[in-house]
């Protein structure tokens, strides 16, 4: 038991250090960006969003919530919502890549932009691919023995959580464009993919309500499944608002064709 607890405390270190690092790096980038006179001051609300997003994701990985999630499916699901949905959404809204590009010299910024427009990045930020990684990964986690195995194997535990966060982040940046994007998909296609992903997430939560993962008590599983269903909808509602707001603004900027003006 002592060895087991020591292993989980190691994960606090593994996840806690990167979390502190990204908070410090973002803060340093804000200070550096604000010192460049030709640029507008970096919005304070984006800094607040970044800190809130990192804290949400970190709460699922370190501290009391992470400890509870080892023994309770309900608390595990709270962690899932924070790590795979709310945390990534808040961090994406903080526009970290835009901030990084502002702090770099022109030559380095061009190299980074080239990397972001590479075929590999295009592949992983494709809405369909990102949705399969995100929702498909959850189906594999909860409908196979992987969920039970991740609680007894430290490496699996770390890899699964890294995947949940990375897939949630990719899914978010594939649907809403806050940072620069080299290849944009239409609002219509992103909305269709989003609806399919919503259905996949909702069906999985209902499946878990009826068929709990191996080793999870039915009462705990049902409470966790309901939390997944309603909590997921709440976060998705925020994502819908941002996506449709961007769609509305994009439509307003489009000029009305002269032929249409003549007919009106």
PDB file of C-alpha atoms in Angstrom:
ATOM      1  CA  UNK A   1       0.000   0.000   0.000  1.00  0.00           C
ATOM      2  CA  UNK A   2       2.859   2.343   0.893  1.00  0.00           C
ATOM      3  CA  UNK A   3       4.482   1.625  -2.471  1.00  0.00           C
ATOM      4  CA  UNK A   4       1.122   2.203  -4.219  1.00  0.00           C
ATOM      5  CA  UNK A   5       0.556   5.558  -2.526  1.00  0.00           C
ATOM      6  CA  UNK A   6       4.145   6.589  -3.230  1.00  0.00           C
ATOM      7  CA  UNK A   7       3.560   5.846  -6.918  1.00  0.00           C
ATOM      8  CA  UNK A   8       0.487   8.105  -7.027  1.00  0.00           C
ATOM      9  CA  UNK A   9       2.378  10.878  -5.225  1.00  0.00           C
ATOM     10  CA  UNK A  10       4.930  10.591  -8.029  1.00  0.00           C
ATOM     11  CA  UNK A  11       2.182  11.514 -10.489  1.00  0.00           C
ATOM     12  CA  UNK A  12       1.613  14.712  -8.496  1.00  0.00           C
ATOM     13  CA  UNK A  13       5.202  15.592  -9.316  1.00  0.00           C
ATOM     14  CA  UNK A  14       4.966  14.467 -12.944  1.00  0.00           C
ATOM     15  CA  UNK A  15       1.860  16.551 -13.623  1.00  0.00           C
ATOM     16  CA  UNK A  16       2.491  19.372 -11.151  1.00  0.00           C
ATOM     17  CA  UNK A  17       5.840  20.505 -12.545  1.00  0.00           C
ATOM     18  CA  UNK A  18       4.597  20.950 -16.150  1.00  0.00           C
ATOM     19  CA  UNK A  19       1.540  22.797 -14.846  1.00  0.00           C
ATOM     20  CA  UNK A  20       3.729  25.262 -12.935  1.00  0.00           C
ATOM     21  CA  UNK A  21       5.996  25.582 -15.981  1.00  0.00           C
ATOM     22  CA  UNK A  22       3.205  26.538 -18.394  1.00  0.00           C
ATOM     23  CA  UNK A  23       1.830  29.086 -15.913  1.00  0.00           C
ATOM     24  CA  UNK A  24       5.250  30.710 -15.588  1.00  0.00           C
ATOM     25  CA  UNK A  25       5.910  30.606 -19.346  1.00  0.00           C
ATOM     26  CA  UNK A  26       2.565  32.202 -20.171  1.00  0.00           C
ATOM     27  CA  UNK A  27       3.146  34.924 -17.568  1.00  0.00           C
ATOM     28  CA  UNK A  28       6.649  35.573 -18.919  1.00  0.00           C
ATOM     29  CA  UNK A  29       5.292  35.791 -22.472  1.00  0.00           C
ATOM     30  CA  UNK A  30       2.625  38.286 -21.394  1.00  0.00           C
ATOM     31  CA  UNK A  31       5.242  40.524 -19.765  1.00  0.00           C
ATOM     32  CA  UNK A  32       7.509  40.317 -22.817  1.00  0.00           C
ATOM     33  CA  UNK A  33       4.645  40.988 -25.222  1.00  0.00           C
ATOM     34  CA  UNK A  34       3.444  43.998 -23.268  1.00  0.00           C
ATOM     35  CA  UNK A  35       6.940  45.529 -23.441  1.00  0.00           C
ATOM     36  CA  UNK A  36       6.778  45.642 -27.254  1.00  0.00           C
ATOM     37  CA  UNK A  37       5.455  49.131 -27.950  1.00  0.00           C
ATOM     38  CA  UNK A  38       4.122  48.456 -31.444  1.00  0.00           C
ATOM     39  CA  UNK A  39       1.764  45.790 -30.072  1.00  0.00           C
ATOM     40  CA  UNK A  40      -1.435  46.268 -28.116  1.00  0.00           C
ATOM     41  CA  UNK A  41      -1.410  45.123 -24.506  1.00  0.00           C
ATOM     42  CA  UNK A  42      -2.286  41.478 -24.090  1.00  0.00           C
ATOM     43  CA  UNK A  43      -5.876  41.215 -22.776  1.00  0.00           C
ATOM     44  CA  UNK A  44      -6.055  40.453 -19.067  1.00  0.00           C
ATOM     45  CA  UNK A  45      -9.045  38.165 -19.534  1.00  0.00           C
ATOM     46  CA  UNK A  46      -6.965  35.811 -21.693  1.00  0.00           C
ATOM     47  CA  UNK A  47      -4.409  35.485 -18.894  1.00  0.00           C
ATOM     48  CA  UNK A  48      -7.234  34.739 -16.460  1.00  0.00           C
ATOM     49  CA  UNK A  49      -8.596  32.096 -18.840  1.00  0.00           C
ATOM     50  CA  UNK A  50      -5.177  30.455 -19.122  1.00  0.00           C
ATOM     51  CA  UNK A  51      -4.726  30.237 -15.353  1.00  0.00           C
ATOM     52  CA  UNK A  52      -8.279  28.940 -14.924  1.00  0.00           C
ATOM     53  CA  UNK A  53      -7.782  26.308 -17.624  1.00  0.00           C
ATOM     54  CA  UNK A  54      -4.470  25.072 -16.232  1.00  0.00           C
ATOM     55  CA  UNK A  55      -5.912  24.925 -12.710  1.00  0.00           C
ATOM     56  CA  UNK A  56      -8.948  22.959 -13.932  1.00  0.00           C
ATOM     57  CA  UNK A  57      -6.786  20.427 -15.741  1.00  0.00           C
ATOM     58  CA  UNK A  58      -4.330  20.213 -12.851  1.00  0.00           C
ATOM     59  CA  UNK A  59      -7.107  19.609 -10.311  1.00  0.00           C
ATOM     60  CA  UNK A  60      -7.913  16.368 -12.113  1.00  0.00           C
ATOM     61  CA  UNK A  61      -4.312  15.187 -11.939  1.00  0.00           C
ATOM     62  CA  UNK A  62      -2.941  16.293  -8.582  1.00  0.00           C
ATOM     63  CA  UNK A  63      -4.274  16.895  -5.087  1.00  0.00           C
ATOM     64  CA  UNK A  64      -7.451  15.708  -3.323  1.00  0.00           C
ATOM     65  CA  UNK A  65      -9.623  15.264  -6.437  1.00  0.00           C
ATOM     66  CA  UNK A  66      -7.024  13.083  -8.113  1.00  0.00           C
ATOM     67  CA  UNK A  67      -6.785  10.960  -4.962  1.00  0.00           C
ATOM     68  CA  UNK A  68     -10.578  10.542  -4.769  1.00  0.00           C
ATOM     69  CA  UNK A  69     -10.780   9.581  -8.427  1.00  0.00           C
ATOM     70  CA  UNK A  70      -8.655   6.487  -7.725  1.00  0.00           C
ATOM     71  CA  UNK A  71     -11.493   5.061  -5.613  1.00  0.00           C
ATOM     72  CA  UNK A  72     -14.676   6.639  -7.015  1.00  0.00           C
ATOM     73  CA  UNK A  73     -16.004   6.608 -10.584  1.00  0.00           C
ATOM     74  CA  UNK A  74     -18.058   9.719  -9.837  1.00  0.00           C
ATOM     75  CA  UNK A  75     -15.003  11.709  -8.830  1.00  0.00           C
ATOM     76  CA  UNK A  76     -13.112  10.223 -11.748  1.00  0.00           C
ATOM     77  CA  UNK A  77     -15.800  11.664 -14.019  1.00  0.00           C
ATOM     78  CA  UNK A  78     -15.434  15.089 -12.390  1.00  0.00           C
ATOM     79  CA  UNK A  79     -11.774  14.844 -13.288  1.00  0.00           C
ATOM     80  CA  UNK A  80     -12.625  13.814 -16.845  1.00  0.00           C
ATOM     81  CA  UNK A  81     -14.813  16.892 -17.331  1.00  0.00           C
ATOM     82  CA  UNK A  82     -12.086  19.174 -15.982  1.00  0.00           C
ATOM     83  CA  UNK A  83      -9.158  17.551 -17.764  1.00  0.00           C
ATOM     84  CA  UNK A  84     -10.698  16.644 -21.106  1.00  0.00           C
ATOM     85  CA  UNK A  85     -13.327  19.350 -21.615  1.00  0.00           C
ATOM     86  CA  UNK A  86     -13.400  22.497 -19.466  1.00  0.00           C
ATOM     87  CA  UNK A  87      -9.632  22.848 -18.977  1.00  0.00           C
ATOM     88  CA  UNK A  88      -8.805  22.575 -22.712  1.00  0.00           C
ATOM     89  CA  UNK A  89     -11.626  24.962 -23.648  1.00  0.00           C
ATOM     90  CA  UNK A  90     -10.417  27.670 -21.241  1.00  0.00           C
ATOM     91  CA  UNK A  91      -6.811  27.219 -22.368  1.00  0.00           C
ATOM     92  CA  UNK A  92      -7.738  27.455 -26.063  1.00  0.00           C
ATOM     93  CA  UNK A  93      -9.675  30.672 -25.377  1.00  0.00           C
ATOM     94  CA  UNK A  94      -6.467  32.081 -23.864  1.00  0.00           C
ATOM     95  CA  UNK A  95      -4.897  32.009 -27.377  1.00  0.00           C
ATOM     96  CA  UNK A  96      -1.493  30.684 -26.249  1.00  0.00           C
ATOM     97  CA  UNK A  97      -0.074  30.266 -29.762  1.00  0.00           C
ATOM     98  CA  UNK A  98      -0.922  33.844 -30.687  1.00  0.00           C
ATOM     99  CA  UNK A  99       0.882  34.996 -27.560  1.00  0.00           C
ATOM    100  CA  UNK A 100       3.931  32.881 -28.390  1.00  0.00           C
ATOM    101  CA  UNK A 101       4.090  34.282 -31.933  1.00  0.00           C
ATOM    102  CA  UNK A 102       4.004  37.843 -30.547  1.00  0.00           C
ATOM    103  CA  UNK A 103       7.050  37.186 -28.383  1.00  0.00           C
ATOM    104  CA  UNK A 104       9.243  35.586 -31.073  1.00  0.00           C
ATOM    105  CA  UNK A 105      11.450  37.313 -33.624  1.00  0.00           C
ATOM    106  CA  UNK A 106      10.234  37.232 -37.218  1.00  0.00           C
ATOM    107  CA  UNK A 107      12.508  34.394 -38.334  1.00  0.00           C
ATOM    108  CA  UNK A 108      11.553  32.070 -35.464  1.00  0.00           C
ATOM    109  CA  UNK A 109       7.882  32.982 -35.773  1.00  0.00           C
ATOM    110  CA  UNK A 110       7.924  31.994 -39.449  1.00  0.00           C
ATOM    111  CA  UNK A 111       9.491  28.634 -38.568  1.00  0.00           C
ATOM    112  CA  UNK A 112       6.811  28.014 -35.973  1.00  0.00           C
ATOM    113  CA  UNK A 113       4.063  29.017 -38.404  1.00  0.00           C
ATOM    114  CA  UNK A 114       5.503  26.606 -40.963  1.00  0.00           C
ATOM    115  CA  UNK A 115       5.435  23.837 -38.360  1.00  0.00           C
ATOM    116  CA  UNK A 116       1.812  24.610 -37.473  1.00  0.00           C
ATOM    117  CA  UNK A 117       0.836  24.361 -41.146  1.00  0.00           C
ATOM    118  CA  UNK A 118       2.646  21.041 -41.670  1.00  0.00           C
ATOM    119  CA  UNK A 119       0.681  18.013 -42.943  1.00  0.00           C
ATOM    120  CA  UNK A 120       0.993  16.323 -39.544  1.00  0.00           C
ATOM    121  CA  UNK A 121      -0.638  19.241 -37.740  1.00  0.00           C
ATOM    122  CA  UNK A 122      -3.307  19.463 -40.419  1.00  0.00           C
ATOM    123  CA  UNK A 123      -4.075  15.791 -39.883  1.00  0.00           C
ATOM    124  CA  UNK A 124      -4.415  15.995 -36.102  1.00  0.00           C
ATOM    125  CA  UNK A 125      -6.409  19.237 -36.167  1.00  0.00           C
ATOM    126  CA  UNK A 126      -8.871  17.908 -38.716  1.00  0.00           C
ATOM    127  CA  UNK A 127     -12.261  17.959 -36.908  1.00  0.00           C
ATOM    128  CA  UNK A 128     -13.041  14.351 -37.850  1.00  0.00           C
ATOM    129  CA  UNK A 129      -9.664  13.023 -36.706  1.00  0.00           C
ATOM    130  CA  UNK A 130      -9.751  15.060 -33.482  1.00  0.00           C
ATOM    131  CA  UNK A 131     -13.288  13.836 -32.730  1.00  0.00           C
ATOM    132  CA  UNK A 132     -12.311  10.201 -33.276  1.00  0.00           C
ATOM    133  CA  UNK A 133      -9.303  10.604 -30.975  1.00  0.00           C
ATOM    134  CA  UNK A 134     -11.444  12.312 -28.341  1.00  0.00           C
ATOM    135  CA  UNK A 135     -14.743  10.410 -28.315  1.00  0.00           C
ATOM    136  CA  UNK A 136     -13.307   7.165 -29.696  1.00  0.00           C
ATOM    137  CA  UNK A 137     -10.660   7.197 -26.977  1.00  0.00           C
ATOM    138  CA  UNK A 138     -13.339   7.492 -24.299  1.00  0.00           C
ATOM    139  CA  UNK A 139     -15.268   4.538 -25.727  1.00  0.00           C
ATOM    140  CA  UNK A 140     -12.102   2.410 -25.647  1.00  0.00           C
ATOM    141  CA  UNK A 141     -11.289   3.548 -22.105  1.00  0.00           C
ATOM    142  CA  UNK A 142     -14.663   2.762 -20.569  1.00  0.00           C
ATOM    143  CA  UNK A 143     -15.840  -0.255 -22.567  1.00  0.00           C
ATOM    144  CA  UNK A 144     -12.663  -2.333 -22.311  1.00  0.00           C
ATOM    145  CA  UNK A 145     -10.427  -3.384 -19.433  1.00  0.00           C
ATOM    146  CA  UNK A 146      -8.321  -0.258 -19.883  1.00  0.00           C
ATOM    147  CA  UNK A 147     -10.172   1.702 -17.184  1.00  0.00           C
ATOM    148  CA  UNK A 148      -9.460  -0.946 -14.549  1.00  0.00           C
ATOM    149  CA  UNK A 149      -5.870  -1.411 -15.742  1.00  0.00           C
ATOM    150  CA  UNK A 150      -5.028   2.291 -15.525  1.00  0.00           C
ATOM    151  CA  UNK A 151      -5.680   2.221 -11.777  1.00  0.00           C
ATOM    152  CA  UNK A 152      -3.103  -0.490 -11.191  1.00  0.00           C
ATOM    153  CA  UNK A 153      -0.441   0.518 -13.704  1.00  0.00           C
ATOM    154  CA  UNK A 154       1.316   3.854 -13.253  1.00  0.00           C
ATOM    155  CA  UNK A 155       2.480   4.153 -16.870  1.00  0.00           C
ATOM    156  CA  UNK A 156      -1.024   3.486 -18.204  1.00  0.00           C
ATOM    157  CA  UNK A 157      -2.417   5.985 -15.705  1.00  0.00           C
ATOM    158  CA  UNK A 158      -0.098   8.706 -16.994  1.00  0.00           C
ATOM    159  CA  UNK A 159      -0.602   7.872 -20.690  1.00  0.00           C
ATOM    160  CA  UNK A 160      -4.398   7.773 -20.431  1.00  0.00           C
ATOM    161  CA  UNK A 161      -4.549  11.156 -18.743  1.00  0.00           C
ATOM    162  CA  UNK A 162      -2.145  12.683 -21.248  1.00  0.00           C
ATOM    163  CA  UNK A 163      -4.318  11.338 -24.062  1.00  0.00           C
ATOM    164  CA  UNK A 164      -7.535  12.648 -22.492  1.00  0.00           C
ATOM    165  CA  UNK A 165      -6.092  16.146 -22.214  1.00  0.00           C
ATOM    166  CA  UNK A 166      -4.380  16.171 -25.626  1.00  0.00           C
ATOM    167  CA  UNK A 167      -7.462  14.775 -27.390  1.00  0.00           C
ATOM    168  CA  UNK A 168      -9.702  17.316 -25.650  1.00  0.00           C
ATOM    169  CA  UNK A 169      -7.392  20.156 -26.645  1.00  0.00           C
ATOM    170  CA  UNK A 170      -7.149  19.004 -30.281  1.00  0.00           C
ATOM    171  CA  UNK A 171     -10.918  18.578 -30.424  1.00  0.00           C
ATOM    172  CA  UNK A 172     -11.425  22.138 -29.173  1.00  0.00           C
ATOM    173  CA  UNK A 173      -8.928  23.812 -31.525  1.00  0.00           C
ATOM    174  CA  UNK A 174     -10.379  21.840 -34.447  1.00  0.00           C
ATOM    175  CA  UNK A 175     -13.827  23.378 -33.830  1.00  0.00           C
ATOM    176  CA  UNK A 176     -13.145  26.962 -32.759  1.00  0.00           C
ATOM    177  CA  UNK A 177     -10.395  29.038 -34.317  1.00  0.00           C
ATOM    178  CA  UNK A 178      -8.884  31.309 -31.667  1.00  0.00           C
ATOM    179  CA  UNK A 179      -5.229  30.963 -32.667  1.00  0.00           C
ATOM    180  CA  UNK A 180      -4.020  31.236 -36.301  1.00  0.00           C
ATOM    181  CA  UNK A 181      -5.070  28.242 -38.425  1.00  0.00           C
ATOM    182  CA  UNK A 182      -3.420  27.332 -41.728  1.00  0.00           C
ATOM    183  CA  UNK A 183      -6.288  25.259 -43.131  1.00  0.00           C
ATOM    184  CA  UNK A 184      -9.796  26.290 -42.140  1.00  0.00           C
ATOM    185  CA  UNK A 185     -12.779  23.986 -42.354  1.00  0.00           C
ATOM    186  CA  UNK A 186     -16.182  25.491 -42.990  1.00  0.00           C
ATOM    187  CA  UNK A 187     -18.532  26.299 -40.117  1.00  0.00           C
ATOM    188  CA  UNK A 188     -21.059  23.914 -41.611  1.00  0.00           C
ATOM    189  CA  UNK A 189     -18.682  20.938 -41.658  1.00  0.00           C
ATOM    190  CA  UNK A 190     -17.396  21.679 -38.149  1.00  0.00           C
ATOM    191  CA  UNK A 191     -20.948  21.890 -36.845  1.00  0.00           C
ATOM    192  CA  UNK A 192     -21.836  18.520 -38.386  1.00  0.00           C
ATOM    193  CA  UNK A 193     -18.784  16.897 -36.796  1.00  0.00           C
ATOM    194  CA  UNK A 194     -19.596  18.575 -33.487  1.00  0.00           C
ATOM    195  CA  UNK A 195     -23.148  17.209 -33.503  1.00  0.00           C
ATOM    196  CA  UNK A 196     -21.827  13.702 -34.200  1.00  0.00           C
ATOM    197  CA  UNK A 197     -19.323  14.051 -31.345  1.00  0.00           C
ATOM    198  CA  UNK A 198     -22.064  15.277 -29.010  1.00  0.00           C
ATOM    199  CA  UNK A 199     -24.120  12.207 -29.889  1.00  0.00           C
ATOM    200  CA  UNK A 200     -21.145   9.903 -29.289  1.00  0.00           C
ATOM    201  CA  UNK A 201     -20.467  11.440 -25.885  1.00  0.00           C
ATOM    202  CA  UNK A 202     -24.129  11.324 -24.871  1.00  0.00           C
ATOM    203  CA  UNK A 203     -24.627   7.719 -26.003  1.00  0.00           C
ATOM    204  CA  UNK A 204     -21.489   6.650 -24.104  1.00  0.00           C
ATOM    205  CA  UNK A 205     -22.768   8.219 -20.884  1.00  0.00           C
ATOM    206  CA  UNK A 206     -26.081   6.355 -21.259  1.00  0.00           C
ATOM    207  CA  UNK A 207     -24.232   3.135 -22.029  1.00  0.00           C
ATOM    208  CA  UNK A 208     -22.184   3.543 -18.840  1.00  0.00           C
ATOM    209  CA  UNK A 209     -25.406   4.110 -16.893  1.00  0.00           C
ATOM    210  CA  UNK A 210     -26.663   0.722 -18.049  1.00  0.00           C
ATOM    211  CA  UNK A 211     -23.354  -1.136 -18.260  1.00  0.00           C
ATOM    212  CA  UNK A 212     -20.815   0.080 -15.664  1.00  0.00           C
ATOM    213  CA  UNK A 213     -17.094  -0.415 -16.347  1.00  0.00           C
ATOM    214  CA  UNK A 214     -15.516  -3.509 -14.791  1.00  0.00           C
ATOM    215  CA  UNK A 215     -14.906  -3.109 -11.068  1.00  0.00           C
ATOM    216  CA  UNK A 216     -17.255  -0.112 -10.630  1.00  0.00           C
ATOM    217  CA  UNK A 217     -20.325  -0.389  -8.363  1.00  0.00           C
ATOM    218  CA  UNK A 218     -23.585   0.277 -10.186  1.00  0.00           C
ATOM    219  CA  UNK A 219     -24.657   3.206  -7.964  1.00  0.00           C
ATOM    220  CA  UNK A 220     -21.296   4.914  -8.382  1.00  0.00           C
ATOM    221  CA  UNK A 221     -21.341   4.230 -12.124  1.00  0.00           C
ATOM    222  CA  UNK A 222     -24.814   5.670 -12.606  1.00  0.00           C
ATOM    223  CA  UNK A 223     -23.991   8.848 -10.685  1.00  0.00           C
ATOM    224  CA  UNK A 224     -20.800   9.233 -12.715  1.00  0.00           C
ATOM    225  CA  UNK A 225     -22.661   8.575 -15.972  1.00  0.00           C
ATOM    226  CA  UNK A 226     -25.250  11.251 -15.170  1.00  0.00           C
ATOM    227  CA  UNK A 227     -22.470  13.678 -14.327  1.00  0.00           C
ATOM    228  CA  UNK A 228     -20.800  12.860 -17.640  1.00  0.00           C
ATOM    229  CA  UNK A 229     -24.064  13.440 -19.521  1.00  0.00           C
ATOM    230  CA  UNK A 230     -25.194  16.709 -17.921  1.00  0.00           C
ATOM    231  CA  UNK A 231     -21.738  18.095 -17.128  1.00  0.00           C
ATOM    232  CA  UNK A 232     -20.594  17.365 -20.672  1.00  0.00           C
ATOM    233  CA  UNK A 233     -23.625  19.175 -22.054  1.00  0.00           C
ATOM    234  CA  UNK A 234     -22.824  22.247 -19.924  1.00  0.00           C
ATOM    235  CA  UNK A 235     -19.262  22.474 -21.261  1.00  0.00           C
ATOM    236  CA  UNK A 236     -20.406  21.727 -24.807  1.00  0.00           C
ATOM    237  CA  UNK A 237     -22.913  24.579 -24.512  1.00  0.00           C
ATOM    238  CA  UNK A 238     -20.002  26.988 -23.965  1.00  0.00           C
ATOM    239  CA  UNK A 239     -18.288  25.540 -27.019  1.00  0.00           C
ATOM    240  CA  UNK A 240     -21.471  25.941 -29.077  1.00  0.00           C
ATOM    241  CA  UNK A 241     -21.798  29.589 -28.033  1.00  0.00           C
ATOM    242  CA  UNK A 242     -18.228  30.358 -29.126  1.00  0.00           C
ATOM    243  CA  UNK A 243     -18.569  28.455 -32.416  1.00  0.00           C
ATOM    244  CA  UNK A 244     -21.863  30.063 -33.380  1.00  0.00           C
ATOM    245  CA  UNK A 245     -20.664  33.507 -32.303  1.00  0.00           C
ATOM    246  CA  UNK A 246     -17.686  33.139 -34.657  1.00  0.00           C
ATOM    247  CA  UNK A 247     -20.032  31.936 -37.416  1.00  0.00           C
ATOM    248  CA  UNK A 248     -22.322  34.932 -36.880  1.00  0.00           C
ATOM    249  CA  UNK A 249     -19.441  37.407 -36.995  1.00  0.00           C
ATOM    250  CA  UNK A 250     -18.011  35.752 -40.108  1.00  0.00           C
ATOM    251  CA  UNK A 251     -21.371  35.964 -41.883  1.00  0.00           C
ATOM    252  CA  UNK A 252     -21.746  39.664 -41.020  1.00  0.00           C
ATOM    253  CA  UNK A 253     -18.360  40.464 -42.528  1.00  0.00           C
ATOM    254  CA  UNK A 254     -19.236  38.909 -45.909  1.00  0.00           C
ATOM    255  CA  UNK A 255     -20.253  41.521 -48.504  1.00  0.00           C
ATOM    256  CA  UNK A 256     -23.709  41.177 -50.017  1.00  0.00           C
ATOM    257  CA  UNK A 257     -23.479  40.265 -53.759  1.00  0.00           C
ATOM    258  CA  UNK A 258     -24.433  43.126 -56.085  1.00  0.00           C
ATOM    259  CA  UNK A 259     -27.018  40.924 -57.800  1.00  0.00           C
ATOM    260  CA  UNK A 260     -28.814  40.402 -54.513  1.00  0.00           C
ATOM    261  CA  UNK A 261     -28.815  44.149 -53.822  1.00  0.00           C
ATOM    262  CA  UNK A 262     -30.349  44.801 -57.253  1.00  0.00           C
ATOM    263  CA  UNK A 263     -33.101  42.262 -56.615  1.00  0.00           C
ATOM    264  CA  UNK A 264     -33.977  43.678 -53.188  1.00  0.00           C
TER     265      UNK A 264
END
